[in-house]
Tab-separated table of C-alpha atoms in Angstrom:
chain	number	residue	atom	x	y	z
A	1	GLY	CA	75.766	113.692	117.255
A	2	ALA	CA	75.220	113.593	113.546
A	3	GLY	CA	78.796	112.714	112.661
A	4	VAL	CA	82.067	111.597	114.167
A	5	SER	CA	83.451	114.303	116.429
A	6	GLN	CA	87.113	114.647	117.273
A	7	THR	CA	88.760	116.938	119.803
A	8	PRO	CA	90.959	118.867	119.856
A	9	SER	CA	91.030	119.910	116.216
A	10	ASN	CA	94.623	121.079	116.656
A	11	LYS	CA	97.125	120.268	119.346
A	12	VAL	CA	100.669	121.678	119.687
A	13	THR	CA	102.899	120.119	122.292
A	14	GLU	CA	106.483	119.793	123.173
A	15	LYS	CA	108.678	116.734	122.766
A	16	GLY	CA	108.353	114.403	125.669
A	17	LYS	CA	104.848	115.515	126.730
A	18	TYR	CA	101.747	113.362	127.108
A	19	VAL	CA	98.786	113.851	124.742
A	20	GLU	CA	95.220	112.623	124.627
A	21	LEU	CA	93.025	112.780	121.562
A	22	ARG	CA	89.313	112.136	121.806
A	23	CYS	CA	86.792	110.588	119.439
A	24	ASP	CA	83.053	110.562	119.770
A	25	PRO	CA	81.597	108.186	117.132
A	26	ILE	CA	78.158	108.181	115.487
A	27	SER	CA	75.530	106.966	117.938
A	28	GLY	CA	74.939	103.235	117.545
A	29	HIS	CA	78.187	102.499	115.700
A	30	THR	CA	79.868	99.617	117.487
A	31	ALA	CA	83.086	99.692	115.450
A	32	LEU	CA	85.652	102.453	115.908
A	33	TYR	CA	88.972	102.971	114.182
A	34	TRP	CA	91.962	105.157	114.611
A	35	TYR	CA	94.216	106.040	111.654
A	36	ARG	CA	97.278	108.271	111.415
A	37	GLN	CA	97.866	110.413	108.320
A	38	SER	CA	101.322	111.940	107.828
A	39	LEU	CA	101.744	114.912	105.486
A	40	GLY	CA	101.275	113.920	101.872
A	41	GLN	CA	100.422	110.289	102.707
A	42	GLY	CA	97.346	108.127	102.933
A	43	PRO	CA	95.875	107.168	106.292
A	44	GLU	CA	97.594	104.312	108.106
A	45	PHE	CA	95.665	102.000	110.377
A	46	LEU	CA	96.434	102.120	114.105
A	47	ILE	CA	93.708	100.259	116.022
A	48	TYR	CA	90.173	98.880	115.680
A	49	PHE	CA	87.607	98.539	118.496
A	50	GLN	CA	84.525	96.364	118.402
A	51	GLY	CA	82.516	97.533	121.368
A	52	THR	CA	84.778	98.086	124.322
A	53	GLY	CA	87.563	95.750	123.245
A	54	ALA	CA	90.499	96.365	120.912
A	55	ALA	CA	89.941	93.719	118.266
A	56	ASP	CA	93.006	94.641	116.242
A	57	ASP	CA	95.851	96.862	117.530
A	58	SER	CA	98.422	95.651	115.047
A	59	GLY	CA	98.961	99.192	113.666
A	60	LEU	CA	100.103	100.811	116.926
A	61	PRO	CA	103.750	101.770	116.188
A	62	ASN	CA	105.138	101.156	119.721
A	63	ASP	CA	104.162	101.035	123.357
A	64	ARG	CA	104.030	104.841	123.672
A	65	PHE	CA	100.640	104.629	121.908
A	66	PHE	CA	97.585	103.367	123.651
A	67	ALA	CA	93.816	103.651	123.088
A	68	VAL	CA	90.767	102.930	125.214
A	69	ARG	CA	87.017	102.754	124.754
A	70	PRO	CA	85.742	101.961	128.204
A	71	GLU	CA	82.018	102.203	127.604
A	72	GLY	CA	81.913	101.242	123.899
A	73	SER	CA	81.268	104.768	122.696
A	74	VAL	CA	83.871	107.538	123.151
A	75	SER	CA	87.449	106.553	122.525
A	76	THR	CA	90.726	108.254	123.664
A	77	LEU	CA	94.054	107.789	121.871
A	78	LYS	CA	96.876	108.362	124.304
A	79	ILE	CA	100.462	109.120	123.288
A	80	GLN	CA	103.204	109.158	125.916
A	81	ARG	CA	106.624	110.817	125.630
A	82	THR	CA	105.736	112.399	122.291
A	83	GLU	CA	108.350	112.619	119.585
A	84	ARG	CA	108.634	114.939	116.598
A	85	GLY	CA	107.860	111.996	114.348
A	86	ASP	CA	104.451	111.651	115.953
A	87	SER	CA	103.341	114.859	114.217
A	88	ALA	CA	100.419	113.943	111.967
A	89	VAL	CA	96.655	114.124	111.616
A	90	TYR	CA	94.952	111.451	113.698
A	91	LEU	CA	91.715	110.369	112.117
A	92	CYS	CA	88.929	108.543	113.860
A	93	ALA	CA	86.175	106.623	112.048
A	94	SER	CA	83.170	104.539	113.081
A	95	SER	CA	80.948	102.033	111.328
A	96	LEU	CA	78.012	99.708	112.001
A	97	GLN	CA	79.004	96.198	112.966
A	98	GLY	CA	79.279	93.969	109.900
A	99	SER	CA	79.152	96.835	107.484
A	100	ALA	CA	81.001	96.275	104.173
A	101	GLY	CA	83.717	98.710	105.059
A	102	GLU	CA	81.861	102.031	104.842
A	103	LEU	CA	83.658	104.045	107.409
A	104	PHE	CA	82.415	107.445	108.618
A	105	PHE	CA	85.356	109.691	109.429
A	106	GLY	CA	85.802	112.672	111.660
A	107	GLU	CA	87.790	115.764	110.628
A	108	GLY	CA	90.826	114.578	112.545
A	109	SER	CA	93.101	116.028	115.174
A	110	ARG	CA	96.288	117.632	113.888
A	111	LEU	CA	99.113	116.953	116.316
A	112	THR	CA	102.287	119.023	116.094
A	113	VAL	CA	105.240	118.049	118.311
A	114	LEU	CA	107.858	120.760	118.620
B	1	ALA	CA	103.294	93.628	101.797
B	2	GLN	CA	99.726	94.070	100.608
B	3	THR	CA	100.016	97.520	99.156
B	4	VAL	CA	97.792	99.930	97.275
B	5	THR	CA	99.478	102.176	94.722
B	6	GLN	CA	98.258	105.402	93.150
B	7	SER	CA	100.723	106.440	90.516
B	8	GLN	CA	99.376	109.912	89.836
B	9	PRO	CA	100.303	112.344	92.697
B	10	GLU	CA	98.427	115.252	91.023
B	11	MET	CA	95.896	115.766	88.243
B	12	SER	CA	94.206	118.791	86.863
B	13	VAL	CA	91.296	119.096	84.432
B	14	GLN	CA	88.794	121.705	83.261
B	15	GLU	CA	85.283	121.816	84.674
B	16	ALA	CA	82.862	119.488	82.841
B	17	GLU	CA	85.641	117.250	81.525
B	18	THR	CA	86.032	113.548	82.379
B	19	VAL	CA	89.001	112.441	84.477
B	20	THR	CA	90.256	108.960	85.447
B	21	LEU	CA	92.326	108.276	88.514
B	22	SER	CA	94.334	105.041	88.602
B	23	CYS	CA	94.861	102.544	91.422
B	24	THR	CA	96.551	99.184	91.534
B	25	TYR	CA	96.974	96.818	94.486
B	26	ASP	CA	98.723	93.731	95.503
B	27	THR	CA	96.957	90.655	97.009
B	28	SER	CA	96.630	86.954	96.666
B	29	GLU	CA	93.112	86.910	98.138
B	30	SER	CA	90.032	86.101	96.063
B	31	ASN	CA	87.500	88.220	97.928
B	32	TYR	CA	87.886	91.725	99.320
B	33	TYR	CA	86.404	95.200	99.089
B	34	LEU	CA	87.776	98.194	97.225
B	35	PHE	CA	86.913	101.805	97.894
B	36	TRP	CA	87.479	105.342	96.674
B	37	TYR	CA	87.441	108.013	99.370
B	38	LYS	CA	87.520	111.802	98.851
B	39	GLN	CA	89.272	114.101	101.269
B	40	PRO	CA	88.520	117.852	100.826
B	41	PRO	CA	90.503	120.528	102.694
B	42	SER	CA	88.279	120.025	105.720
B	43	ARG	CA	90.178	116.717	106.209
B	44	GLN	CA	87.006	114.636	106.506
B	45	MET	CA	87.222	111.513	104.440
B	46	ILE	CA	84.034	110.807	102.452
B	47	LEU	CA	83.193	107.515	100.738
B	48	VAL	CA	82.767	107.991	96.998
B	49	ILE	CA	82.188	104.471	95.735
B	50	ARG	CA	82.624	100.849	96.781
B	51	GLN	CA	83.256	97.596	94.829
B	52	GLU	CA	83.108	94.038	96.002
B	53	ALA	CA	85.765	91.917	94.356
B	54	TYR	CA	83.438	88.967	93.642
B	55	LYS	CA	81.067	91.179	91.664
B	56	GLN	CA	82.028	91.496	88.043
B	57	GLN	CA	79.783	94.466	87.365
B	58	ASN	CA	81.514	97.802	87.812
B	59	ALA	CA	80.002	100.006	90.558
B	60	THR	CA	78.453	103.312	89.574
B	61	GLU	CA	77.297	106.267	91.757
B	62	ASN	CA	75.906	109.150	89.681
B	63	ARG	CA	78.854	110.820	87.993
B	64	PHE	CA	81.383	108.411	89.535
B	65	SER	CA	82.127	104.948	88.182
B	66	VAL	CA	84.952	102.458	88.432
B	67	ASN	CA	86.794	100.191	86.041
B	68	PHE	CA	87.534	97.080	88.076
B	69	GLN	CA	89.968	94.669	86.428
B	70	LYS	CA	90.445	91.830	88.968
B	71	ALA	CA	93.070	89.870	87.118
B	72	ALA	CA	95.165	93.004	86.563
B	73	LYS	CA	94.525	94.130	90.175
B	74	SER	CA	93.433	97.502	88.916
B	75	PHE	CA	90.667	99.739	90.225
B	76	SER	CA	90.391	103.089	88.459
B	77	LEU	CA	87.889	105.834	89.234
B	78	LYS	CA	86.194	107.832	86.437
B	79	ILE	CA	84.579	111.188	87.204
B	80	SER	CA	82.289	112.414	84.490
B	81	ASP	CA	81.189	116.002	83.993
B	82	SER	CA	83.621	117.136	86.665
B	83	GLN	CA	82.600	119.936	88.985
B	84	LEU	CA	84.566	122.459	90.994
B	85	GLY	CA	83.385	120.708	94.193
B	86	ASP	CA	85.216	117.569	93.035
B	87	THR	CA	88.520	119.254	93.888
B	88	ALA	CA	90.076	117.203	96.689
B	89	MET	CA	92.517	114.436	97.529
B	90	TYR	CA	91.256	111.019	96.337
B	91	PHE	CA	92.369	107.854	98.068
B	92	CYS	CA	91.975	104.309	96.856
B	93	ALA	CA	91.661	101.721	99.602
B	94	ARG	CA	91.305	97.953	100.027
B	95	ARG	CA	89.832	95.996	102.873
B	96	PRO	CA	91.637	92.636	103.147
B	97	GLN	CA	89.602	89.495	103.428
B	98	GLY	CA	88.522	88.830	107.028
B	99	ALA	CA	89.860	92.131	108.252
B	100	GLN	CA	88.128	95.301	109.290
B	101	LYS	CA	90.954	97.739	108.580
B	102	LEU	CA	91.457	99.601	105.340
B	103	VAL	CA	94.770	99.834	103.483
B	104	PHE	CA	95.051	103.160	101.685
B	105	GLY	CA	97.097	104.388	98.744
B	106	GLN	CA	99.174	107.548	98.816
B	107	GLY	CA	96.471	109.648	97.267
B	108	THR	CA	95.952	111.714	94.086
B	109	ARG	CA	95.401	115.496	94.406
B	110	LEU	CA	92.676	116.386	91.881
B	111	THR	CA	92.062	120.009	90.886
B	112	ILE	CA	89.051	121.026	88.805
B	113	ASN	CA	89.725	124.364	87.072
B	114	PRO	CA	86.862	126.741	86.160
């Protein structure tokens, strides 16, 4: 596609449920990032993929959060046993390898945990 | 902690005026990248301008320019001849040396009034 695509756009779930958020990066972009943006805050880094491997997962808050990118393109962020504090917009971005930090962002997935 | 601080939560100016958004950061590194991103209501983050810390010349992109003061760790964004379409959240971000992730500030909500 022309840009980074994220689905779903909005997700409402109940506390304790499992959630998957999907990101389809720009074709040819080898680097993929997940960020979390809480209300009124700037995005916070979660995880960075270079190809299929997670090169930096230092931002994942705990072991309920996991992300995969099995074929080096589409990525899925998985959240187990969701908590109300997980409510946020989850942003995905991609870039060319070695780029000087110009990330191309999707429109995000808004997660609401009731 | 290597933080990025935006001290102006909200700003409002009239169309065609010039506005400056401030940003300071904390680091002991000598080389890094600095960015300003714009986030309209659609939630998609868009790169406005980028500055490499080892370059003394301030970056300029059409109506957007920066005032980069490395010793003071300051990176302000100036928008000239502001337009209604400039209304958005603006985030300052820094890419640490050797890292791929971006560290964002809290954002400044800019409103351009007709």
